[in-house]
XYZ file of C-alpha atoms in Angstrom:
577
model
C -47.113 -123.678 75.196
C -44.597 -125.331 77.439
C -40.884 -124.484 78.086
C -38.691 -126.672 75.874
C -37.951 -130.379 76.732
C -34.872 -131.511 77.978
C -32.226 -132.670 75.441
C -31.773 -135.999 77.698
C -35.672 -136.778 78.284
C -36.002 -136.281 74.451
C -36.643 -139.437 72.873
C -35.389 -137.345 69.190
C -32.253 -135.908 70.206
C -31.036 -138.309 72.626
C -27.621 -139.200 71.535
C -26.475 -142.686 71.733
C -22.711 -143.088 71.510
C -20.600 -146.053 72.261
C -18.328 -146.064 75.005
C -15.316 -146.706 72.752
C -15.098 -143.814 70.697
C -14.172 -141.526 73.687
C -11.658 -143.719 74.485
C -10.826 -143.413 70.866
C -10.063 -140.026 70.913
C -8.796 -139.535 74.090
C -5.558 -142.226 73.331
C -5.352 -139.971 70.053
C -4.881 -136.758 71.942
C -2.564 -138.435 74.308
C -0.561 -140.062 71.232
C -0.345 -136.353 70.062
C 1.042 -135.412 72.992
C 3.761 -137.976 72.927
C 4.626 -137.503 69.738
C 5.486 -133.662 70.048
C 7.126 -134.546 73.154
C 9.399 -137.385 71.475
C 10.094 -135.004 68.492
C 10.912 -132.353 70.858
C 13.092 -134.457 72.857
C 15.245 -135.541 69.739
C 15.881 -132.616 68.233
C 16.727 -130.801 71.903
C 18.597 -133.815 72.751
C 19.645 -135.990 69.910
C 20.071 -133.285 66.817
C 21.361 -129.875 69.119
C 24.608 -130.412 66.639
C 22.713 -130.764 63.178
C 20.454 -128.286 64.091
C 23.334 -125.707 65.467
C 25.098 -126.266 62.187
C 22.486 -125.403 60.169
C 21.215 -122.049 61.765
C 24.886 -121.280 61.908
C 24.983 -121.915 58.277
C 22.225 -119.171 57.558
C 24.141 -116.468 59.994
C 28.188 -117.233 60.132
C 30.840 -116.703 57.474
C 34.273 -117.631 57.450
C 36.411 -114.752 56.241
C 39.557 -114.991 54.389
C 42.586 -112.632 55.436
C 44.505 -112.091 52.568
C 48.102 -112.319 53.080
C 50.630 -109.364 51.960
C 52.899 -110.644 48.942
C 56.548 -109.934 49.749
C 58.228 -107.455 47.810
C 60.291 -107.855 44.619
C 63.459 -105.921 45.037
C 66.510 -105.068 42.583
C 70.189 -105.794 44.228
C 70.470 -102.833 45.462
C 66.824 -102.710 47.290
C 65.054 -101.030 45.167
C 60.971 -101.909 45.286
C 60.435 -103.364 41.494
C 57.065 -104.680 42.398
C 55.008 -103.473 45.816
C 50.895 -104.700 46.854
C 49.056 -101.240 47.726
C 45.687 -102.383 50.135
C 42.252 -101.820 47.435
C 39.084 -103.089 47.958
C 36.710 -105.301 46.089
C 33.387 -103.882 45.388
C 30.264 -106.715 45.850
C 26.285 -106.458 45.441
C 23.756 -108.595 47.195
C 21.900 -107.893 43.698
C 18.523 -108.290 45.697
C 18.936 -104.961 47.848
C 20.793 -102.957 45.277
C 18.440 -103.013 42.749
C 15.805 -101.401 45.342
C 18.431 -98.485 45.480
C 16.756 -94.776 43.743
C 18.127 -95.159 40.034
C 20.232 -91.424 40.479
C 22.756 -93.453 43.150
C 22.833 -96.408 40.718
C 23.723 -93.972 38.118
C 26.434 -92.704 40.112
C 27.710 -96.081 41.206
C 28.275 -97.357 37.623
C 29.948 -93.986 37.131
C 32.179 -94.275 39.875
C 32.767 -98.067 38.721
C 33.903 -96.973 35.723
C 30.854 -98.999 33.523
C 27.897 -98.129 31.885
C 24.461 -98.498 33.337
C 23.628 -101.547 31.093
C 26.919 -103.403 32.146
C 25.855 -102.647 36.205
C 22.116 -103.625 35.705
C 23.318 -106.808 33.977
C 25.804 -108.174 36.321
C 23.100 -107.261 39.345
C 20.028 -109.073 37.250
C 21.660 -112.348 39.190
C 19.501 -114.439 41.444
C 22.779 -115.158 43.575
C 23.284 -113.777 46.972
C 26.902 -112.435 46.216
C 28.398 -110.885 42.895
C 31.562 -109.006 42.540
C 30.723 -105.702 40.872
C 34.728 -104.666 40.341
C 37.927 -105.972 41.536
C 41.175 -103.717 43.063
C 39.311 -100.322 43.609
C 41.714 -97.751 44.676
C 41.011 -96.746 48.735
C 39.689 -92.877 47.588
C 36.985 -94.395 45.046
C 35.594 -96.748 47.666
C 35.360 -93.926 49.849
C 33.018 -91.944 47.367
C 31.318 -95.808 46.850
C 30.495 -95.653 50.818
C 28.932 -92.399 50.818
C 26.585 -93.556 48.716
C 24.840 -95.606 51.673
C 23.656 -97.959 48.581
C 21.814 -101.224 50.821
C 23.427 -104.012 49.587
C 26.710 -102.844 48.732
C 29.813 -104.407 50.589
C 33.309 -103.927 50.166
C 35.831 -106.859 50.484
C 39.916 -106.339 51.812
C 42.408 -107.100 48.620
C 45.673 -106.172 47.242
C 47.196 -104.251 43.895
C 50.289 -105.143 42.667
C 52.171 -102.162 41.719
C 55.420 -101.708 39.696
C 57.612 -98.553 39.831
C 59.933 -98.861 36.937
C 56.762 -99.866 35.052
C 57.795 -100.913 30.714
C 61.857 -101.315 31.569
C 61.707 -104.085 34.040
C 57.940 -105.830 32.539
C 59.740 -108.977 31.259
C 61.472 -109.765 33.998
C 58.892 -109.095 37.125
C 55.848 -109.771 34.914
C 52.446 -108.829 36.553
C 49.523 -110.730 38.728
C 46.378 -111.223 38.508
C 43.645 -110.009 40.469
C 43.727 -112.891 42.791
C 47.181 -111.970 43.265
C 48.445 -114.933 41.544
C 52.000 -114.384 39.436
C 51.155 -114.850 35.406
C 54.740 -114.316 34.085
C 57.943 -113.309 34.909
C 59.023 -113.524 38.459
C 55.895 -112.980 39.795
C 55.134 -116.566 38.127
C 58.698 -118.222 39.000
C 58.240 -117.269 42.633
C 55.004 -117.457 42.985
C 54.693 -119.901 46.140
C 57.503 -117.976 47.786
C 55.905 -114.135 46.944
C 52.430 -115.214 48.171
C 52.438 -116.412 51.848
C 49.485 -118.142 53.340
C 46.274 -116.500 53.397
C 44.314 -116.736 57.036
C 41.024 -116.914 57.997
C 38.361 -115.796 60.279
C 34.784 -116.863 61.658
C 32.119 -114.172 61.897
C 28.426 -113.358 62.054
C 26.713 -111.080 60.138
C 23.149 -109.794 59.359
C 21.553 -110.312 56.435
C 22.853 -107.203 54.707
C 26.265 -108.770 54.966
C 27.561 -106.715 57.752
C 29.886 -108.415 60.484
C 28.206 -107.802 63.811
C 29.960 -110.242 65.685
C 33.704 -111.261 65.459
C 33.723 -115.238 66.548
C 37.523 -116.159 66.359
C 40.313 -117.086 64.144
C 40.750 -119.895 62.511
C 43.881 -119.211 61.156
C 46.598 -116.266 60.901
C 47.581 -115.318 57.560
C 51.685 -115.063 56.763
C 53.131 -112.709 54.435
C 54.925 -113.795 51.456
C 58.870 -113.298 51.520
C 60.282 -110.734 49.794
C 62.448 -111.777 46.742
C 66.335 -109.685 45.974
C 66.616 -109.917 42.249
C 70.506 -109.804 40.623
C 68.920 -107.102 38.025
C 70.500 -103.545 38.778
C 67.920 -100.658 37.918
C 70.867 -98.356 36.936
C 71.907 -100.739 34.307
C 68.247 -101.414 33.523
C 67.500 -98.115 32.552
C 70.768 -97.791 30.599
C 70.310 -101.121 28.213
C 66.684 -100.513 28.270
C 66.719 -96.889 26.685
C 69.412 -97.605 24.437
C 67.858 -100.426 22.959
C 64.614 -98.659 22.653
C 66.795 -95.569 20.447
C 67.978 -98.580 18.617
C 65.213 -100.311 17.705
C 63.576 -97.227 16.965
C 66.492 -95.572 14.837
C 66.677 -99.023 12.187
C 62.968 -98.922 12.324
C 63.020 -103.084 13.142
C 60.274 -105.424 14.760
C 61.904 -106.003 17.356
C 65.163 -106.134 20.052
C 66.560 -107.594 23.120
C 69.417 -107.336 25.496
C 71.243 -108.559 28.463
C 74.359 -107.588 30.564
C 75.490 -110.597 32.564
C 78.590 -110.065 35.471
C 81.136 -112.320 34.591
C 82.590 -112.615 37.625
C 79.239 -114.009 39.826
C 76.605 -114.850 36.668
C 74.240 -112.700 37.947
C 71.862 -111.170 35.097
C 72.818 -107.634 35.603
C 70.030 -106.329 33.055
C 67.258 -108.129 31.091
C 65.397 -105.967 28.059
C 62.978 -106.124 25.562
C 61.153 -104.285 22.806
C 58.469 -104.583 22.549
C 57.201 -104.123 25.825
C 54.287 -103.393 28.174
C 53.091 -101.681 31.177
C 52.516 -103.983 34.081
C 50.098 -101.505 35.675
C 47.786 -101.205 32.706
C 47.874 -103.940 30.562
C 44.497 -103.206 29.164
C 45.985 -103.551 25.515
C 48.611 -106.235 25.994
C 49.057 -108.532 22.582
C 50.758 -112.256 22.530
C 54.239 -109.700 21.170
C 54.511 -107.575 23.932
C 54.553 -110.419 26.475
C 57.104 -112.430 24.683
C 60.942 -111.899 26.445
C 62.645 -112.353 23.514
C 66.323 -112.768 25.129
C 64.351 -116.208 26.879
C 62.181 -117.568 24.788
C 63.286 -116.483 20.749
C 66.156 -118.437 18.906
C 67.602 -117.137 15.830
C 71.254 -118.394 13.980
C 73.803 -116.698 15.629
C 75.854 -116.143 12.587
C 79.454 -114.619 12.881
C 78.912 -114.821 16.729
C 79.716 -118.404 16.962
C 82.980 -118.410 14.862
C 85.034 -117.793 17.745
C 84.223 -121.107 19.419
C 85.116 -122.664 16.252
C 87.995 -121.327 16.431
C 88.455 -121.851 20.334
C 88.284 -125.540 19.947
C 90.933 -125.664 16.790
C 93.429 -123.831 18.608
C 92.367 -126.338 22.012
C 93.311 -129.241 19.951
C 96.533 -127.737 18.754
C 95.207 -128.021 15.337
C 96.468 -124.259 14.345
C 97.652 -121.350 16.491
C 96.662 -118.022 16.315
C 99.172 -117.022 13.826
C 98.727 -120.187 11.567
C 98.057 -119.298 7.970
C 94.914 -119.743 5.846
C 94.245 -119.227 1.811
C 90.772 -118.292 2.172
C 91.703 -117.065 -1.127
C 89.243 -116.933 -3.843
C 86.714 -115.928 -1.489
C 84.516 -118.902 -2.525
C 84.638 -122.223 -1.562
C 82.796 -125.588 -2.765
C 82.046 -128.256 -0.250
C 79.899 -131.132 -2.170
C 77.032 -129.504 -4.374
C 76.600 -126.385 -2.311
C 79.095 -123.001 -1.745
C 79.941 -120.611 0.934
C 81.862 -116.910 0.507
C 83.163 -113.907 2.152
C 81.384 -110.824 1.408
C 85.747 -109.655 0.889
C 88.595 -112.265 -0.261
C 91.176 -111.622 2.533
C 93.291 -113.967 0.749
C 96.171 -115.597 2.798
C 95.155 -114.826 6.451
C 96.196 -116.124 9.695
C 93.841 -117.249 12.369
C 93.408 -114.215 14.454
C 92.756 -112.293 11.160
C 89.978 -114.793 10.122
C 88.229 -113.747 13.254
C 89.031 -110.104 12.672
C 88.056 -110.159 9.081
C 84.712 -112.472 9.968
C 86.230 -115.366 7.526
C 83.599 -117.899 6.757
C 86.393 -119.450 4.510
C 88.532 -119.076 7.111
C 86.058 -120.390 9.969
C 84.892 -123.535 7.588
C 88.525 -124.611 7.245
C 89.397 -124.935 10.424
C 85.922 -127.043 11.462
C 86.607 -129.796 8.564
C 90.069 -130.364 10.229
C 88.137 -131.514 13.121
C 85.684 -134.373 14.175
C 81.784 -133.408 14.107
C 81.872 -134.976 17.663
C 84.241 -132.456 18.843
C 81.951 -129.680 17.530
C 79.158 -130.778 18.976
C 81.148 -131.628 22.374
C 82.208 -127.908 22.631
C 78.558 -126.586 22.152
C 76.914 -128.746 24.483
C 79.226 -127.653 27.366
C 78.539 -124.215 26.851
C 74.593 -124.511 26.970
C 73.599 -124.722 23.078
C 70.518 -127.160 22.728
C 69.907 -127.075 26.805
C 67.425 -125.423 28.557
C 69.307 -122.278 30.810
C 68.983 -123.375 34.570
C 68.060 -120.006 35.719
C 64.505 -120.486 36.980
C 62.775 -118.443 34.687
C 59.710 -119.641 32.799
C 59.835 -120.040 28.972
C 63.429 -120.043 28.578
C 63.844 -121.994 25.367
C 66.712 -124.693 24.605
C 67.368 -123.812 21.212
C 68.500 -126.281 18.548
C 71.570 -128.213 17.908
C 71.411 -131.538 15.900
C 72.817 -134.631 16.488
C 76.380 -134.975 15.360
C 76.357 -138.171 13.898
C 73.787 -136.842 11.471
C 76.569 -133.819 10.036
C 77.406 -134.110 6.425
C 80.459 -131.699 5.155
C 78.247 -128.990 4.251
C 76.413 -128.956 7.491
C 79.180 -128.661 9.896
C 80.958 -125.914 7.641
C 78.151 -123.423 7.879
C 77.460 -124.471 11.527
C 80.819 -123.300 12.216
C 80.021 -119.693 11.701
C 76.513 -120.005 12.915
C 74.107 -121.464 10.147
C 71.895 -124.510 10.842
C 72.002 -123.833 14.718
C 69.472 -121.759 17.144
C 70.063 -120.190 20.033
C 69.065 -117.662 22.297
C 70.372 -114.447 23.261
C 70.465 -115.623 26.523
C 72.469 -118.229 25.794
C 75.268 -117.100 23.385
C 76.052 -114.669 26.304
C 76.311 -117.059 28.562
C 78.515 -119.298 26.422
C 81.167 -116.240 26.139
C 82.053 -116.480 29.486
C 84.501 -119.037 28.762
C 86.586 -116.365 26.659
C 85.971 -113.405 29.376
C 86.682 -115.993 32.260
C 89.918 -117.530 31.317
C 88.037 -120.505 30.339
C 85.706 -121.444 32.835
C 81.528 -121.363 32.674
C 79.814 -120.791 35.735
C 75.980 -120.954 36.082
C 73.432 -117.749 35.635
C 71.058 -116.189 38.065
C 68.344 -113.790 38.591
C 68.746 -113.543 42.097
C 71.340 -111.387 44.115
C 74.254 -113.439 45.203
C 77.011 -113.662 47.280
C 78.507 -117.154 46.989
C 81.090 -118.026 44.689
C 79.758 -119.652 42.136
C 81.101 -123.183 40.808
C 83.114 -123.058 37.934
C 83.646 -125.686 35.148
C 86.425 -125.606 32.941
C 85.440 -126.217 29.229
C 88.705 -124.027 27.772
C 92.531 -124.248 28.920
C 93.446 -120.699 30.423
C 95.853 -120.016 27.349
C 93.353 -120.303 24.528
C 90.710 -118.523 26.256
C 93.429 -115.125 26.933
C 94.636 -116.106 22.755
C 90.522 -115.759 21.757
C 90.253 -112.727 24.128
C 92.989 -111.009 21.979
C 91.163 -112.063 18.621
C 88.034 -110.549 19.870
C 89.561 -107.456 20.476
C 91.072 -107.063 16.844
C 87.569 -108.142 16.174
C 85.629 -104.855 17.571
C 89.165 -102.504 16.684
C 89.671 -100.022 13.712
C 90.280 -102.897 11.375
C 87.441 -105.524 12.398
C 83.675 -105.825 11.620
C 82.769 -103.897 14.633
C 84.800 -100.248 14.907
C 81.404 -99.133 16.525
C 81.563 -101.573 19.313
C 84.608 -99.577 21.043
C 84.637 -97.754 24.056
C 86.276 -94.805 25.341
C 88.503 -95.675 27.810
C 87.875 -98.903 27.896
C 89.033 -102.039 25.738
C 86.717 -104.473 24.497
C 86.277 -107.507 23.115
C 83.051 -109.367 20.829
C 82.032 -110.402 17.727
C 79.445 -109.287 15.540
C 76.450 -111.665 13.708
C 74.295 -110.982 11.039
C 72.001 -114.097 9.607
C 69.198 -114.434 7.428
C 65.774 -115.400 9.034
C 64.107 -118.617 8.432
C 60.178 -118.470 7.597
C 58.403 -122.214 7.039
C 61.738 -123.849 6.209
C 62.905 -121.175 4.189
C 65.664 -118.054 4.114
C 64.090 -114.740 3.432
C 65.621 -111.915 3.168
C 64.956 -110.377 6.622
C 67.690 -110.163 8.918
C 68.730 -110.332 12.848
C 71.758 -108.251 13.563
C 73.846 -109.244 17.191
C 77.167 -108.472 18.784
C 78.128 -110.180 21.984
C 81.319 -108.659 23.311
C 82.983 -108.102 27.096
C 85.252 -105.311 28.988
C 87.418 -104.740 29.941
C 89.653 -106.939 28.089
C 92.562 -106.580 30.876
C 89.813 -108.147 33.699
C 86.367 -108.305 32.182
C 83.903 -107.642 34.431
C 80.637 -107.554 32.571
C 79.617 -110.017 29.187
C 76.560 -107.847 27.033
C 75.096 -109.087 24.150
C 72.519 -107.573 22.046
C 69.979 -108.814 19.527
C 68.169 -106.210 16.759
C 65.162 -107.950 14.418
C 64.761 -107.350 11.224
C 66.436 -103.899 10.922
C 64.655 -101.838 7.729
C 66.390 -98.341 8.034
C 69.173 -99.123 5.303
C 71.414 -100.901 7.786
C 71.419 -104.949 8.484
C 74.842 -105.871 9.315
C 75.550 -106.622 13.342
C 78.992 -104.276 13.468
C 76.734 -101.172 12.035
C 73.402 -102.187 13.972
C 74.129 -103.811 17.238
C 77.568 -102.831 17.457
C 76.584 -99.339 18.290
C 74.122 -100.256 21.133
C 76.932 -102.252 22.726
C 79.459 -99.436 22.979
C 76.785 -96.985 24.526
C 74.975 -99.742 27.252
C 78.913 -100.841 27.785
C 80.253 -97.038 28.637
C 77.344 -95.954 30.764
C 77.568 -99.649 32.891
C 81.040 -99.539 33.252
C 80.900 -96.244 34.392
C 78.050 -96.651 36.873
C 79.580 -99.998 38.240
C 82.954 -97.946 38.877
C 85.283 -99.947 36.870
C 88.611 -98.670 36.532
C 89.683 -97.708 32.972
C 92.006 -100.018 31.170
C 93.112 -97.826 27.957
C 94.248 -94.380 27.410
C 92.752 -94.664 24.316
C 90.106 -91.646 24.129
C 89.151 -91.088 20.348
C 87.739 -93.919 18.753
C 88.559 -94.619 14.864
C 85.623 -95.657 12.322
C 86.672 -96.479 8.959
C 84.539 -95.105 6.477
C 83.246 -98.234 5.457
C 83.965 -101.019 7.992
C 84.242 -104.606 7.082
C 80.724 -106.731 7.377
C 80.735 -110.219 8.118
C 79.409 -112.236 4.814
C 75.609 -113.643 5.489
């Protein structure tokens, strides 16, 4: 048998192909080549930028620096609201859930959250969850030791507030993005915050920074804000409201000390209150500042600017005589009353005695227009400039729409609204000789602008009146201090519920001292007292004389009476509702 034949001499297997086809394939290996070479040369030379963006997408991160809110201070520098350094705790929810289930256990613990509430928020197909906000510096510590893969902490800021409940409506609170939600953490907010910086990095794909690129931009620390409010005075009208409130067993309270020589709110309280630091159980009533935002009829409280504006127009003088005399008095279909016929009185008695009578007589003598012209200078039915947000405007109609009736009982403080805030603001024209000057709620020391709305006579003639008012024989014995003499006037009114007067009350007394120079205007607002007592002089006045002592006292203003023991009648006059 032969060897094998040779695959060219074999007729069989010769192979017969055409001379194209190699040519064929060898322009298809060379247009191979130049492909690859063309896509290599554009995306080395014509997409380096697109492609260097992208990878840098997958590795870099751009870190914000939080910037340092500025402090809230009182005026005498004391820290009302301070940012302690916390952390945020976050999960890449992909490496954490590989974690043993005993350190999981722990880390919920630690978090303060059940298991189910940790498993849930890491069951996430995101890259990056927050697993709790503004962690205090020792828990993160016990969060690091741990060594749980996946878990990352993140730089933030607490806001914390010292006096806590006493100052909550005025400072308010943040949130955790450090962001003011009321009070003057809201008002200021652009000014408290700063500007936050940032920061390019790299970092693995744990989330660790392994490489610090460069800044992008610094961060700058908010400014710190000087409020007017003095915590000494604070505390002081804070506690004694609370014993107030507490005592008549009533909803609710407010009260404010203003200085009525610069405007500055002294002292700003409410009941009820909250504690910024934990508001974990706050309700829509514990938020609301009621001095701000709540108008009620100041009653009795607004007869002396009736009054005011009679003796301004020369219509009577204090000592001008008035038959208030039976007690009752008919104006169209409807009629008013004393809760005691004075009889024959003269003017500074009807403000002693709290004479609706009185009061209503002297307001028909007058034009509506007048009226109205009086209240609108002082503030009534305007917004208070003070930069503070909800502060309400109140209510005060239209003169030209008055009928008899309507500007009667308006002149002793029915069928108008107000707030607390604003009917101590409007007697600074009695404690300044006349003249209104604008409110703040931060520390001054210009002289503010003054606007005359009263000549300097009437306003010393009221001052007088208001004395008698909270003396031995007026509607407030309980509003006097030790020491000191005082002036105010004391306001009791029937609340209004869907049109309607029920028969719950709010019980005020706004009032000044010293009469000889006042230096400080406080008025104070009790709701719906329900321990026996309604009336202002027997509710309110009390809380007056107290928060008046202790401020003068702390402020170091001079006594202006050697009168030391105060006389109470045994049943002092009450202004007629």
């Amino acid at each position: 048998m032969g060897k094998g034949v040779p695959y060219v001499s074999s007729p069989v297997l010769a192979a017969k192909l055409p001379a194209w086809r190699s040519r064929v394939v060898l322009f298809l290996i060379f247009a191979a080549f130049a492909t690859l070479a063309g896509r290599a040369l554009w995306l080395q030379g014509m997409s380096t930028d697109f492609l260097q963006k992208q990878g840098a997408s997958r590795y870099t991160r751009t870190l914000e620096l939080p910037a340092t809110r500025g402090k809230i201070t009182d005026r005498n520098g004391q820290v009302l609201a301070s940012s302690l350094p916390v952390r945020a705790i976050w999960a890449i929810p992909e490496d954490v859930m590989e974690a043993p289930k005993d350190k999981l256990r722990q880390l919920a613990k630690l978090l303060d959250m059940s298991e189910k509430d940790l498993y849930r928020r890491l069951d996430s197909d995101r890259t990056f969850v927050y697993l709790k906000r503004q962690v205090e510096m020792d828990i993160v510590e016990m969060v690091q030791k741990l060594e749980i893969a996946g878990i990352n902490t993140r730089k933030e800021y607490k806001r914390f507030y010292p006096e806590g409940e006493a100052m909550a409506h005025i400072v308010g609170f943040t949130n955790v993005e450090d962001k003011g939600l009321e009070g003057m953490e809201l008002a200021y907010q652009q000014t408290l915050a700063g500007t936050p910086g940032s920061r390019r990095v790299i970092r693995d794909r744990l989330g660790r920074v392994v490489e610090d690129i460069e800044a992008i931009r610094e961060p700058h620390d908010g400014a710190d804000l000087a409020l007017s409010i003095d915590s000494k005075l604070q505390y002081i009208a804070f506690s004694n409201l609370k014993a107030a409130v507490e005592a008549n067993k009533a909803k609710a309270g407010g009260i404010v000390i203003l200085d009525a020589k610069t405007g500055e709110i002294l002292a700003l309280a409410n009941l009820p209150t909250y504690d910024p630091n934990d508001r974990r159980k706050l309700t829509g009533a514990q938020l609301r500042n009621r001095v701000l935002t709540d108008t009620f009829e100041p009653g009795s409280t607004l007869k002396p600017f009736t009054v005011a504006l009679g003796l301004e127009k020369r219509i009577v003088t204090p000592n001008t005589m008035i038959d208030t005399a039976p007690g009752r008095m008919t104006i169209g279909t409807a009629t008013i009353g004393d809760a005691h016929s004075i009889g024959l009185a003269s003017v500074s008695q009807v403000i002693e005695k709290s004479s609706n009578i009185g009061t209503a007589k002297i307001a028909l003598q007058m034009p509506p227009q007048d009226m109205w012209d009086l209240f609108t200078s002082v503030g009534f039915g305007q917004q208070p400039k003070i930069g503070f947000p909800g502060a309400v405007a109140g209510r005060v109609r239209p003169y030209k729409s008055w009928r008899p009736i309507e500007q009667a009982t308006m002149s002793y403080g029915h069928g108008i609204s107000l707030s607390l805030l604003q009917i101590a603001h409007a007697y600074m024209i009695f404690a300044r000789d006349g003249e209104m000057i604008p409110l703040t709620l931060q520390r001054s020391t210009d002289q503010p602008i003054a606007q005359r709305v009263l000549s300097e006579k009437t306003a010393r003639e009221m001052r007088s009146m208001l004395e008698m008012a909270a003396g031995p024989h007026g509607t407030a014995p309980q509003a006097q201090v030790p020491g000191y003499r005082v002036g105010g006037k004391t306001g009791t009114a029937y609340k209004l519920e869907n049109g309607k007067y029920v028969k719950k009350y709010v019980a005020s007394f706004v009032g000044f001292a010293p009469v000889s120079d006042p230096r400080i205007i406080v008025a104070v607002m009790i709701d719906e007292p329900s321990a026996g007592r309604h009336y202002g002089g027997s509710v309110a006045g009390p809380v007056f004389s107290s928060v008046t002592a202790s401020a003068l006292r702390a402020m170091n203003v001079a006594p202006d009476s050697s009168v030391t023991n105060i006389i109470i009648p045994a049943e002092p006059l009450q202004e007629v509702l």
